[in-house]
PDB file with one MODEL, atoms N, CA, C and O in Angstrom:
MODEL        1
ATOM      1  N   MET A   1     147.870  23.574-125.146  1.00  0.00           N
ATOM      2  CA  MET A   1     147.749  22.229-125.709  1.00  0.00           C
ATOM      3  C   MET A   1     146.379  22.036-125.084  1.00  0.00           C
ATOM      4  O   MET A   1     145.947  22.420-123.997  1.00  0.00           O
ATOM      5  N   ALA A   2     145.641  21.129-126.354  1.00  0.00           N
ATOM      6  CA  ALA A   2     144.187  20.837-126.423  1.00  0.00           C
ATOM      7  C   ALA A   2     143.925  19.133-125.082  1.00  0.00           C
ATOM      8  O   ALA A   2     144.658  18.195-124.770  1.00  0.00           O
ATOM      9  N   LEU A   3     142.446  19.572-124.678  1.00  0.00           N
ATOM     10  CA  LEU A   3     142.217  18.631-123.939  1.00  0.00           C
ATOM     11  C   LEU A   3     141.592  17.370-124.440  1.00  0.00           C
ATOM     12  O   LEU A   3     140.636  17.566-125.191  1.00  0.00           O
ATOM     13  N   SER A   4     141.989  15.768-124.141  1.00  0.00           N
ATOM     14  CA  SER A   4     141.068  15.017-124.817  1.00  0.00           C
ATOM     15  C   SER A   4     139.733  14.868-124.797  1.00  0.00           C
ATOM     16  O   SER A   4     139.061  15.480-123.967  1.00  0.00           O
ATOM     17  N   ARG A   5     139.298  14.223-125.505  1.00  0.00           N
ATOM     18  CA  ARG A   5     137.622  14.101-125.206  1.00  0.00           C
ATOM     19  C   ARG A   5     137.444  13.682-123.854  1.00  0.00           C
ATOM     20  O   ARG A   5     136.763  14.301-123.036  1.00  0.00           O
ATOM     21  N   ALA A   6     138.018  12.700-123.645  1.00  0.00           N
ATOM     22  CA  ALA A   6     137.900  11.870-122.105  1.00  0.00           C
ATOM     23  C   ALA A   6     138.038  13.154-121.076  1.00  0.00           C
ATOM     24  O   ALA A   6     137.168  13.349-120.227  1.00  0.00           O
ATOM     25  N   GLU A   7     139.106  13.956-121.199  1.00  0.00           N
ATOM     26  CA  GLU A   7     139.095  15.063-119.998  1.00  0.00           C
ATOM     27  C   GLU A   7     138.257  15.914-120.274  1.00  0.00           C
ATOM     28  O   GLU A   7     137.547  16.341-119.363  1.00  0.00           O
ATOM     29  N   ARG A   8     138.126  16.323-121.385  1.00  0.00           N
ATOM     30  CA  ARG A   8     136.719  17.285-121.489  1.00  0.00           C
ATOM     31  C   ARG A   8     135.365  16.881-120.628  1.00  0.00           C
ATOM     32  O   ARG A   8     134.802  17.391-119.659  1.00  0.00           O
ATOM     33  N   ARG A   9     135.131  15.798-121.392  1.00  0.00           N
ATOM     34  CA  ARG A   9     134.079  14.778-120.362  1.00  0.00           C
ATOM     35  C   ARG A   9     134.020  14.891-119.439  1.00  0.00           C
ATOM     36  O   ARG A   9     132.934  15.290-119.020  1.00  0.00           O
ATOM     37  N   THR A  10     135.228  14.605-118.349  1.00  0.00           N
ATOM     38  CA  THR A  10     135.771  14.625-116.851  1.00  0.00           C
ATOM     39  C   THR A  10     135.152  15.700-116.424  1.00  0.00           C
ATOM     40  O   THR A  10     134.128  15.752-115.743  1.00  0.00           O
ATOM     41  N   LEU A  11     135.963  16.788-116.949  1.00  0.00           N
ATOM     42  CA  LEU A  11     135.648  18.200-116.353  1.00  0.00           C
ATOM     43  C   LEU A  11     134.367  18.853-116.389  1.00  0.00           C
ATOM     44  O   LEU A  11     134.031  19.706-115.567  1.00  0.00           O
ATOM     45  N   ASP A  12     133.314  18.262-117.798  1.00  0.00           N
ATOM     46  CA  ASP A  12     131.834  18.631-117.757  1.00  0.00           C
ATOM     47  C   ASP A  12     131.148  18.176-116.942  1.00  0.00           C
ATOM     48  O   ASP A  12     130.054  18.609-116.580  1.00  0.00           O
ATOM     49  N   GLU A  13     131.930  16.885-116.408  1.00  0.00           N
ATOM     50  CA  GLU A  13     130.602  15.941-115.320  1.00  0.00           C
ATOM     51  C   GLU A  13     131.079  16.561-114.008  1.00  0.00           C
ATOM     52  O   GLU A  13     130.284  16.509-113.069  1.00  0.00           O
ATOM     53  N   ILE A  14     132.416  17.215-113.785  1.00  0.00           N
ATOM     54  CA  ILE A  14     132.592  17.778-112.677  1.00  0.00           C
ATOM     55  C   ILE A  14     132.198  19.053-112.531  1.00  0.00           C
ATOM     56  O   ILE A  14     132.189  19.560-111.409  1.00  0.00           O
ATOM     57  N   ALA A  15     131.835  19.722-113.596  1.00  0.00           N
ATOM     58  CA  ALA A  15     131.275  20.960-113.636  1.00  0.00           C
ATOM     59  C   ALA A  15     129.740  20.834-113.403  1.00  0.00           C
ATOM     60  O   ALA A  15     129.149  21.605-112.647  1.00  0.00           O
ATOM     61  N   ARG A  16     129.097  19.797-114.107  1.00  0.00           N
ATOM     62  CA  ARG A  16     127.492  19.675-113.687  1.00  0.00           C
ATOM     63  C   ARG A  16     127.290  19.028-112.001  1.00  0.00           C
ATOM     64  O   ARG A  16     126.327  19.136-111.242  1.00  0.00           O
ATOM     65  N   ARG A  17     128.599  18.347-111.815  1.00  0.00           N
ATOM     66  CA  ARG A  17     128.237  18.173-110.136  1.00  0.00           C
ATOM     67  C   ARG A  17     128.045  19.165-108.943  1.00  0.00           C
ATOM     68  O   ARG A  17     127.199  19.123-108.049  1.00  0.00           O
ATOM     69  N   VAL A  18     129.304  20.303-109.213  1.00  0.00           N
ATOM     70  CA  VAL A  18     129.670  21.382-108.855  1.00  0.00           C
ATOM     71  C   VAL A  18     128.007  22.250-109.059  1.00  0.00           C
ATOM     72  O   VAL A  18     127.390  22.687-108.088  1.00  0.00           O
ATOM     73  N   ALA A  19     127.625  22.333-110.161  1.00  0.00           N
ATOM     74  CA  ALA A  19     126.438  23.218-110.284  1.00  0.00           C
ATOM     75  C   ALA A  19     125.117  22.684-109.570  1.00  0.00           C
ATOM     76  O   ALA A  19     124.113  23.340-109.294  1.00  0.00           O
ATOM     77  N   ALA A  20     125.305  21.651-109.393  1.00  0.00           N
ATOM     78  CA  ALA A  20     124.211  21.207-108.629  1.00  0.00           C
ATOM     79  C   ALA A  20     124.047  20.711-107.042  1.00  0.00           C
ATOM     80  O   ALA A  20     123.030  20.571-106.362  1.00  0.00           O
ATOM     81  N   GLU A  21     125.333  20.518-106.752  1.00  0.00           N
ATOM     82  CA  GLU A  21     125.714  21.014-105.249  1.00  0.00           C
ATOM     83  C   GLU A  21     125.666  22.401-104.444  1.00  0.00           C
ATOM     84  O   GLU A  21     125.364  22.695-103.287  1.00  0.00           O
ATOM     85  N   ASP A  22     126.139  23.193-105.670  1.00  0.00           N
ATOM     86  CA  ASP A  22     126.325  24.580-104.949  1.00  0.00           C
ATOM     87  C   ASP A  22     126.178  25.466-106.394  1.00  0.00           C
ATOM     88  O   ASP A  22     127.186  25.738-107.047  1.00  0.00           O
ATOM     89  N   PRO A  23     125.172  25.777-106.713  1.00  0.00           N
ATOM     90  CA  PRO A  23     124.241  27.045-107.963  1.00  0.00           C
ATOM     91  C   PRO A  23     125.736  28.206-107.661  1.00  0.00           C
ATOM     92  O   PRO A  23     126.750  28.415-108.326  1.00  0.00           O
ATOM     93  N   GLU A  24     125.286  28.700-106.483  1.00  0.00           N
ATOM     94  CA  GLU A  24     126.180  29.665-106.282  1.00  0.00           C
ATOM     95  C   GLU A  24     127.515  30.379-106.601  1.00  0.00           C
ATOM     96  O   GLU A  24     127.881  31.426-107.134  1.00  0.00           O
ATOM     97  N   TYR A  25     128.163  29.085-105.896  1.00  0.00           N
ATOM     98  CA  TYR A  25     129.670  28.708-106.439  1.00  0.00           C
ATOM     99  C   TYR A  25     129.942  28.399-107.698  1.00  0.00           C
ATOM    100  O   TYR A  25     130.948  28.770-108.301  1.00  0.00           O
ATOM    101  N   ALA A  26     128.701  27.429-108.319  1.00  0.00           N
ATOM    102  CA  ALA A  26     129.117  27.413-110.129  1.00  0.00           C
ATOM    103  C   ALA A  26     129.045  28.560-110.416  1.00  0.00           C
ATOM    104  O   ALA A  26     130.169  28.906-110.778  1.00  0.00           O
ATOM    105  N   ARG A  27     128.170  29.599-110.482  1.00  0.00           N
ATOM    106  CA  ARG A  27     127.746  30.936-110.788  1.00  0.00           C
ATOM    107  C   ARG A  27     129.409  31.770-110.859  1.00  0.00           C
ATOM    108  O   ARG A  27     130.095  32.226-111.774  1.00  0.00           O
ATOM    109  N   ARG A  28     129.522  31.681-109.733  1.00  0.00           N
ATOM    110  CA  ARG A  28     130.718  32.490-109.822  1.00  0.00           C
ATOM    111  C   ARG A  28     132.503  32.355-110.464  1.00  0.00           C
ATOM    112  O   ARG A  28     133.415  33.135-110.737  1.00  0.00           O
ATOM    113  N   LEU A  29     132.222  30.618-110.478  1.00  0.00           N
ATOM    114  CA  LEU A  29     133.262  30.324-111.390  1.00  0.00           C
ATOM    115  C   LEU A  29     133.029  30.508-112.863  1.00  0.00           C
ATOM    116  O   LEU A  29     133.999  30.808-113.559  1.00  0.00           O
ATOM    117  N   SER A  30     131.810  30.354-113.427  1.00  0.00           N
ATOM    118  CA  SER A  30     131.484  30.387-114.669  1.00  0.00           C
ATOM    119  C   SER A  30     131.979  31.998-115.113  1.00  0.00           C
ATOM    120  O   SER A  30     132.291  32.380-116.241  1.00  0.00           O
ATOM    121  N   ALA A  31     131.941  32.734-113.938  1.00  0.00           N
ATOM    122  CA  ALA A  31     132.501  34.501-114.320  1.00  0.00           C
ATOM    123  C   ALA A  31     133.787  34.049-115.112  1.00  0.00           C
ATOM    124  O   ALA A  31     133.801  34.226-116.330  1.00  0.00           O
ATOM    125  N   PHE A  32     134.782  33.519-114.529  1.00  0.00           N
ATOM    126  CA  PHE A  32     136.093  33.238-114.913  1.00  0.00           C
ATOM    127  C   PHE A  32     135.975  32.437-116.385  1.00  0.00           C
ATOM    128  O   PHE A  32     136.998  32.639-117.040  1.00  0.00           O
ATOM    129  N   GLY A  33     135.302  31.843-116.871  1.00  0.00           N
ATOM    130  CA  GLY A  33     135.120  31.425-118.237  1.00  0.00           C
ATOM    131  C   GLY A  33     135.601  32.180-119.834  1.00  0.00           C
ATOM    132  O   GLY A  33     135.998  33.345-119.876  1.00  0.00           O
ATOM    133  N   GLY A  34     135.531  31.654-120.585  1.00  0.00           N
ATOM    134  CA  GLY A  34     135.508  32.921-121.568  1.00  0.00           C
ATOM    135  C   GLY A  34     136.728  33.419-122.014  1.00  0.00           C
ATOM    136  O   GLY A  34     136.822  34.147-123.002  1.00  0.00           O
ATOM    137  N   HIS A  35     137.689  33.053-121.315  1.00  0.00           N
ATOM    138  CA  HIS A  35     139.364  33.050-121.638  1.00  0.00           C
ATOM    139  C   HIS A  35     139.768  31.697-122.645  1.00  0.00           C
ATOM    140  O   HIS A  35     140.942  31.326-122.663  1.00  0.00           O
ATOM    141  N   GLU A  36     139.116  31.250-123.168  1.00  0.00           N
ATOM    142  CA  GLU A  36     139.312  30.161-124.110  1.00  0.00           C
ATOM    143  C   GLU A  36     140.741  30.471-125.109  1.00  0.00           C
ATOM    144  O   GLU A  36     140.979  31.612-125.506  1.00  0.00           O
ATOM    145  N   ALA A  37     141.397  29.607-125.353  1.00  0.00           N
ATOM    146  CA  ALA A  37     142.943  29.727-125.989  1.00  0.00           C
ATOM    147  C   ALA A  37     142.580  29.241-127.621  1.00  0.00           C
ATOM    148  O   ALA A  37     141.916  28.290-128.033  1.00  0.00           O
ATOM    149  N   GLY A  38     143.218  30.179-128.245  1.00  0.00           N
ATOM    150  CA  GLY A  38     142.439  30.019-129.883  1.00  0.00           C
ATOM    151  C   GLY A  38     143.390  28.846-130.096  1.00  0.00           C
ATOM    152  O   GLY A  38     144.019  28.236-129.231  1.00  0.00           O
ATOM    153  N   ALA A  39     143.369  28.584-131.842  1.00  0.00           N
ATOM    154  CA  ALA A  39     143.594  27.462-132.552  1.00  0.00           C
ATOM    155  C   ALA A  39     145.262  27.523-132.382  1.00  0.00           C
ATOM    156  O   ALA A  39     145.790  26.777-133.206  1.00  0.00           O
ATOM    157  N   LEU A  40     146.046  28.090-131.685  1.00  0.00           N
ATOM    158  CA  LEU A  40     147.613  28.007-131.398  1.00  0.00           C
ATOM    159  C   LEU A  40     147.820  27.460-130.315  1.00  0.00           C
ATOM    160  O   LEU A  40     148.870  26.895-130.007  1.00  0.00           O
ATOM    161  N   GLY A  41     146.516  27.609-129.404  1.00  0.00           N
ATOM    162  CA  GLY A  41     146.818  27.736-127.800  1.00  0.00           C
ATOM    163  C   GLY A  41     147.101  29.604-127.220  1.00  0.00           C
ATOM    164  O   GLY A  41     147.096  29.907-126.027  1.00  0.00           O
ATOM    165  N   LEU A  42     147.235  30.221-127.905  1.00  0.00           N
ATOM    166  CA  LEU A  42     147.495  31.663-127.841  1.00  0.00           C
ATOM    167  C   LEU A  42     146.045  31.995-127.280  1.00  0.00           C
ATOM    168  O   LEU A  42     145.095  31.295-127.630  1.00  0.00           O
ATOM    169  N   PRO A  43     145.863  33.154-126.335  1.00  0.00           N
ATOM    170  CA  PRO A  43     144.819  33.506-125.705  1.00  0.00           C
ATOM    171  C   PRO A  43     144.100  34.358-127.041  1.00  0.00           C
ATOM    172  O   PRO A  43     144.756  34.821-127.973  1.00  0.00           O
ATOM    173  N   ALA A  44     142.666  34.444-126.909  1.00  0.00           N
ATOM    174  CA  ALA A  44     142.285  34.932-127.376  1.00  0.00           C
ATOM    175  C   ALA A  44     142.829  36.750-127.402  1.00  0.00           C
ATOM    176  O   ALA A  44     143.558  37.380-126.635  1.00  0.00           O
ATOM    177  N   ARG A  45     141.943  37.224-128.882  1.00  0.00           N
ATOM    178  CA  ARG A  45     142.691  38.761-129.298  1.00  0.00           C
ATOM    179  C   ARG A  45     141.991  39.789-127.674  1.00  0.00           C
ATOM    180  O   ARG A  45     142.680  40.571-127.019  1.00  0.00           O
ATOM    181  N   ARG A  46     140.688  39.492-127.428  1.00  0.00           N
ATOM    182  CA  ARG A  46     140.188  40.331-126.399  1.00  0.00           C
ATOM    183  C   ARG A  46     141.114  40.490-125.103  1.00  0.00           C
ATOM    184  O   ARG A  46     141.312  41.521-124.460  1.00  0.00           O
ATOM    185  N   SER A  47     141.698  39.044-124.852  1.00  0.00           N
ATOM    186  CA  SER A  47     142.587  39.079-123.928  1.00  0.00           C
ATOM    187  C   SER A  47     143.724  39.593-124.121  1.00  0.00           C
ATOM    188  O   SER A  47     144.353  39.934-123.119  1.00  0.00           O
ATOM    189  N   LEU A  48     144.169  39.748-125.120  1.00  0.00           N
ATOM    190  CA  LEU A  48     145.650  40.365-125.243  1.00  0.00           C
ATOM    191  C   LEU A  48     145.770  41.728-125.712  1.00  0.00           C
ATOM    192  O   LEU A  48     146.859  42.295-125.803  1.00  0.00           O
ATOM    193  N   LEU A  49     144.455  42.359-126.067  1.00  0.00           N
ATOM    194  CA  LEU A  49     144.344  44.036-125.846  1.00  0.00           C
ATOM    195  C   LEU A  49     144.470  44.685-124.848  1.00  0.00           C
ATOM    196  O   LEU A  49     144.723  45.846-125.170  1.00  0.00           O
ATOM    197  N   PRO A  50     144.416  44.519-123.457  1.00  0.00           N
ATOM    198  CA  PRO A  50     145.179  45.267-122.120  1.00  0.00           C
ATOM    199  C   PRO A  50     146.718  44.989-121.950  1.00  0.00           C
ATOM    200  O   PRO A  50     147.452  45.660-121.225  1.00  0.00           O
ATOM    201  N   VAL A  51     147.111  43.915-122.707  1.00  0.00           N
ATOM    202  CA  VAL A  51     148.593  43.779-122.426  1.00  0.00           C
ATOM    203  C   VAL A  51     149.254  44.370-123.706  1.00  0.00           C
ATOM    204  O   VAL A  51     150.474  44.531-123.725  1.00  0.00           O
ATOM    205  N   VAL A  52     148.474  44.700-124.783  1.00  0.00           N
ATOM    206  CA  VAL A  52     149.335  45.458-125.550  1.00  0.00           C
ATOM    207  C   VAL A  52     149.226  46.791-125.771  1.00  0.00           C
ATOM    208  O   VAL A  52     149.990  47.532-126.388  1.00  0.00           O
ATOM    209  N   LEU A  53     147.842  47.116-125.011  1.00  0.00           N
ATOM    210  CA  LEU A  53     147.966  48.689-124.904  1.00  0.00           C
ATOM    211  C   LEU A  53     148.818  49.554-123.600  1.00  0.00           C
ATOM    212  O   LEU A  53     149.118  50.727-123.378  1.00  0.00           O
ATOM    213  N   VAL A  54     149.024  48.033-122.813  1.00  0.00           N
ATOM    214  CA  VAL A  54     149.884  48.713-121.805  1.00  0.00           C
ATOM    215  C   VAL A  54     151.350  48.774-122.293  1.00  0.00           C
ATOM    216  O   VAL A  54     152.118  49.603-121.805  1.00  0.00           O
ATOM    217  N   GLY A  55     151.746  47.911-123.248  1.00  0.00           N
ATOM    218  CA  GLY A  55     153.232  47.837-124.103  1.00  0.00           C
ATOM    219  C   GLY A  55     153.262  49.317-124.840  1.00  0.00           C
ATOM    220  O   GLY A  55     154.260  50.017-124.670  1.00  0.00           O
ATOM    221  N   VAL A  56     152.222  49.771-125.619  1.00  0.00           N
ATOM    222  CA  VAL A  56     152.512  50.793-126.540  1.00  0.00           C
ATOM    223  C   VAL A  56     152.443  51.935-125.132  1.00  0.00           C
ATOM    224  O   VAL A  56     153.263  52.833-125.321  1.00  0.00           O
ATOM    225  N   LEU A  57     151.776  52.088-123.967  1.00  0.00           N
ATOM    226  CA  LEU A  57     151.930  53.306-123.474  1.00  0.00           C
ATOM    227  C   LEU A  57     152.758  53.350-122.500  1.00  0.00           C
ATOM    228  O   LEU A  57     152.677  54.211-121.624  1.00  0.00           O
ATOM    229  N   LEU A  58     153.712  52.381-122.524  1.00  0.00           N
ATOM    230  CA  LEU A  58     155.134  52.148-121.828  1.00  0.00           C
ATOM    231  C   LEU A  58     155.958  52.467-122.947  1.00  0.00           C
ATOM    232  O   LEU A  58     156.951  53.149-122.694  1.00  0.00           O
ATOM    233  N   ALA A  59     155.759  52.117-124.151  1.00  0.00           N
ATOM    234  CA  ALA A  59     157.052  52.954-125.242  1.00  0.00           C
ATOM    235  C   ALA A  59     156.640  53.957-125.515  1.00  0.00           C
ATOM    236  O   ALA A  59     157.603  54.628-125.887  1.00  0.00           O
ATOM    237  N   VAL A  60     155.204  54.878-125.605  1.00  0.00           N
ATOM    238  CA  VAL A  60     155.499  55.706-125.756  1.00  0.00           C
ATOM    239  C   VAL A  60     155.978  56.701-124.479  1.00  0.00           C
ATOM    240  O   VAL A  60     156.452  57.807-124.738  1.00  0.00           O
ATOM    241  N   SER A  61     155.864  56.354-123.425  1.00  0.00           N
ATOM    242  CA  SER A  61     156.352  57.257-121.945  1.00  0.00           C
ATOM    243  C   SER A  61     158.160  57.283-122.293  1.00  0.00           C
ATOM    244  O   SER A  61     158.929  58.209-122.032  1.00  0.00           O
ATOM    245  N   PHE A  62     158.480  56.011-122.925  1.00  0.00           N
ATOM    246  CA  PHE A  62     160.206  56.087-122.617  1.00  0.00           C
ATOM    247  C   PHE A  62     160.587  57.016-123.699  1.00  0.00           C
ATOM    248  O   PHE A  62     161.490  57.851-123.635  1.00  0.00           O
ATOM    249  N   ALA A  63     159.812  56.788-124.694  1.00  0.00           N
ATOM    250  CA  ALA A  63     160.386  57.854-126.013  1.00  0.00           C
ATOM    251  C   ALA A  63     159.833  59.575-125.791  1.00  0.00           C
ATOM    252  O   ALA A  63     160.317  60.636-126.185  1.00  0.00           O
ATOM    253  N   ALA A  64     159.088  59.380-125.296  1.00  0.00           N
ATOM    254  CA  ALA A  64     158.661  60.930-124.481  1.00  0.00           C
ATOM    255  C   ALA A  64     159.661  61.264-123.513  1.00  0.00           C
ATOM    256  O   ALA A  64     160.280  62.328-123.515  1.00  0.00           O
ATOM    257  N   PHE A  65     159.807  60.339-122.687  1.00  0.00           N
ATOM    258  CA  PHE A  65     161.137  60.932-121.625  1.00  0.00           C
ATOM    259  C   PHE A  65     162.397  60.972-122.298  1.00  0.00           C
ATOM    260  O   PHE A  65     162.961  62.044-122.078  1.00  0.00           O
ATOM    261  N   ALA A  66     163.224  59.995-123.236  1.00  0.00           N
ATOM    262  CA  ALA A  66     163.868  60.055-124.057  1.00  0.00           C
ATOM    263  C   ALA A  66     164.028  61.487-125.074  1.00  0.00           C
ATOM    264  O   ALA A  66     165.109  61.737-125.606  1.00  0.00           O
ATOM    265  N   VAL A  67     163.247  62.059-125.196  1.00  0.00           N
ATOM    266  CA  VAL A  67     163.087  62.984-126.248  1.00  0.00           C
ATOM    267  C   VAL A  67     163.166  64.431-124.800  1.00  0.00           C
ATOM    268  O   VAL A  67     164.038  65.299-124.842  1.00  0.00           O
ATOM    269  N   ALA A  68     162.261  64.388-123.847  1.00  0.00           N
ATOM    270  CA  ALA A  68     162.568  65.475-123.183  1.00  0.00           C
ATOM    271  C   ALA A  68     163.841  65.717-122.442  1.00  0.00           C
ATOM    272  O   ALA A  68     164.174  66.790-121.939  1.00  0.00           O
ATOM    273  N   THR A  69     164.732  64.238-122.428  1.00  0.00           N
ATOM    274  CA  THR A  69     166.051  64.720-121.559  1.00  0.00           C
ATOM    275  C   THR A  69     167.330  64.286-122.156  1.00  0.00           C
ATOM    276  O   THR A  69     168.303  63.764-121.611  1.00  0.00           O
ATOM    277  N   ALA A  70     167.070  64.703-123.750  1.00  0.00           N
ATOM    278  CA  ALA A  70     167.813  64.849-125.073  1.00  0.00           C
ATOM    279  C   ALA A  70     168.758  65.909-124.776  1.00  0.00           C
ATOM    280  O   ALA A  70     168.223  66.842-124.177  1.00  0.00           O
ATOM    281  N   ARG A  71     170.048  66.063-125.016  1.00  0.00           N
ATOM    282  CA  ARG A  71     170.541  67.043-125.075  1.00  0.00           C
ATOM    283  C   ARG A  71     170.061  68.227-126.052  1.00  0.00           C
ATOM    284  O   ARG A  71     169.539  67.865-127.107  1.00  0.00           O
ATOM    285  N   ARG A  72     170.187  69.644-125.801  1.00  0.00           N
ATOM    286  CA  ARG A  72     169.068  70.493-126.349  1.00  0.00           C
ATOM    287  C   ARG A  72     170.108  71.150-127.319  1.00  0.00           C
ATOM    288  O   ARG A  72     169.582  71.493-128.378  1.00  0.00           O
ATOM    289  N   ASP A  73     171.457  71.414-127.230  1.00  0.00           N
ATOM    290  CA  ASP A  73     172.283  72.074-127.510  1.00  0.00           C
ATOM    291  C   ASP A  73     173.231  71.447-129.048  1.00  0.00           C
ATOM    292  O   ASP A  73     174.247  72.023-129.437  1.00  0.00           O
ATOM    293  N   GLY A  74     172.803  70.530-129.563  1.00  0.00           N
ATOM    294  CA  GLY A  74     173.649  69.891-130.644  1.00  0.00           C
ATOM    295  C   GLY A  74     174.175  68.995-130.423  1.00  0.00           C
ATOM    296  O   GLY A  74     174.869  68.586-131.354  1.00  0.00           O
ATOM    297  N   GLY A  75     174.187  68.133-129.089  1.00  0.00           N
ATOM    298  CA  GLY A  75     174.684  67.053-128.775  1.00  0.00           C
ATOM    299  C   GLY A  75     175.769  67.226-127.876  1.00  0.00           C
ATOM    300  O   GLY A  75     176.488  66.265-127.602  1.00  0.00           O
ATOM    301  N   GLU A  76     175.990  68.521-127.315  1.00  0.00           N
ATOM    302  CA  GLU A  76     177.302  68.774-126.417  1.00  0.00           C
ATOM    303  C   GLU A  76     176.667  68.842-125.091  1.00  0.00           C
ATOM    304  O   GLU A  76     175.755  69.637-124.863  1.00  0.00           O
ATOM    305  N   PRO A  77     177.227  67.856-124.030  1.00  0.00           N
ATOM    306  CA  PRO A  77     176.861  68.030-122.563  1.00  0.00           C
ATOM    307  C   PRO A  77     176.972  69.747-122.376  1.00  0.00           C
ATOM    308  O   PRO A  77     177.604  70.640-122.940  1.00  0.00           O
ATOM    309  N   ALA A  78     175.956  69.665-121.221  1.00  0.00           N
ATOM    310  CA  ALA A  78     176.216  70.970-120.616  1.00  0.00           C
ATOM    311  C   ALA A  78     177.228  71.725-119.855  1.00  0.00           C
ATOM    312  O   ALA A  78     177.895  71.204-118.961  1.00  0.00           O
ATOM    313  N   ARG A  79     177.336  72.937-120.210  1.00  0.00           N
ATOM    314  CA  ARG A  79     178.553  73.237-118.973  1.00  0.00           C
ATOM    315  C   ARG A  79     178.106  73.487-117.927  1.00  0.00           C
ATOM    316  O   ARG A  79     176.975  73.955-117.801  1.00  0.00           O
ATOM    317  N   ARG A  80     178.975  73.204-116.839  1.00  0.00           N
ATOM    318  CA  ARG A  80     179.035  73.106-115.481  1.00  0.00           C
ATOM    319  C   ARG A  80     179.711  74.084-115.009  1.00  0.00           C
ATOM    320  O   ARG A  80     180.132  74.843-115.882  1.00  0.00           O
ATOM    321  N   ALA A  81     180.060  74.441-113.606  1.00  0.00           N
ATOM    322  CA  ALA A  81     180.838  75.308-112.922  1.00  0.00           C
ATOM    323  C   ALA A  81     181.762  74.092-112.566  1.00  0.00           C
ATOM    324  O   ALA A  81     181.295  72.967-112.389  1.00  0.00           O
ATOM    325  N   PRO A  82     183.273  74.416-112.459  1.00  0.00           N
ATOM    326  CA  PRO A  82     184.132  73.853-112.073  1.00  0.00           C
ATOM    327  C   PRO A  82     183.862  73.497-110.549  1.00  0.00           C
ATOM    328  O   PRO A  82     183.372  74.276-109.732  1.00  0.00           O
ATOM    329  N   HIS A  83     184.279  72.130-110.290  1.00  0.00           N
ATOM    330  CA  HIS A  83     184.293  71.664-108.967  1.00  0.00           C
ATOM    331  C   HIS A  83     185.342  72.218-108.461  1.00  0.00           C
ATOM    332  O   HIS A  83     186.397  72.229-109.095  1.00  0.00           O
ATOM    333  N   VAL A  84     185.227  72.794-107.183  1.00  0.00           N
ATOM    334  CA  VAL A  84     186.286  73.562-106.097  1.00  0.00           C
ATOM    335  C   VAL A  84     186.202  72.284-105.073  1.00  0.00           C
ATOM    336  O   VAL A  84     185.185  71.812-104.564  1.00  0.00           O
ATOM    337  N   LEU A  85     187.468  71.888-104.927  1.00  0.00           N
ATOM    338  CA  LEU A  85     187.946  70.693-104.106  1.00  0.00           C
ATOM    339  C   LEU A  85     188.223  71.667-102.571  1.00  0.00           C
ATOM    340  O   LEU A  85     188.779  72.728-102.851  1.00  0.00           O
ATOM    341  N   LEU A  86     187.983  71.524-101.252  1.00  0.00           N
ATOM    342  CA  LEU A  86     188.042  72.237-100.161  1.00  0.00           C
ATOM    343  C   LEU A  86     189.419  71.055 -99.398  1.00  0.00           C
ATOM    344  O   LEU A  86     189.537  69.838 -99.535  1.00  0.00           O
ATOM    345  N   ARG A  87     190.027  71.756 -98.838  1.00  0.00           N
ATOM    346  CA  ARG A  87     191.032  71.524 -98.316  1.00  0.00           C
ATOM    347  C   ARG A  87     190.978  72.013 -96.931  1.00  0.00           C
ATOM    348  O   ARG A  87     190.979  73.186 -96.557  1.00  0.00           O
ATOM    349  N   PRO A  88     190.916  70.622 -96.018  1.00  0.00           N
ATOM    350  CA  PRO A  88     191.129  70.894 -94.404  1.00  0.00           C
ATOM    351  C   PRO A  88     191.717  71.613 -93.984  1.00  0.00           C
ATOM    352  O   PRO A  88     191.790  71.712 -92.759  1.00  0.00           O
TER     353      PRO A  88
ENDMDL
END
């Protein structure tokens, strides 16, 4: 949701006051800027890149795990030794 002009002016005035009172704090806060929303309110592509990369990495890891644990003998389960029940 975009801010109205009045809200934007109020925030700009607050930013100017903070910069005048404590320039170091204003400088540190400005480092968090630059993640402006796009036209549809979604984060910029630059912000989404790490999320997409992690998603792709997870998908590839899951696929590799699925292939590694797949049954290798035509879909039949591996044969196991019969269980022996010991009676006391």
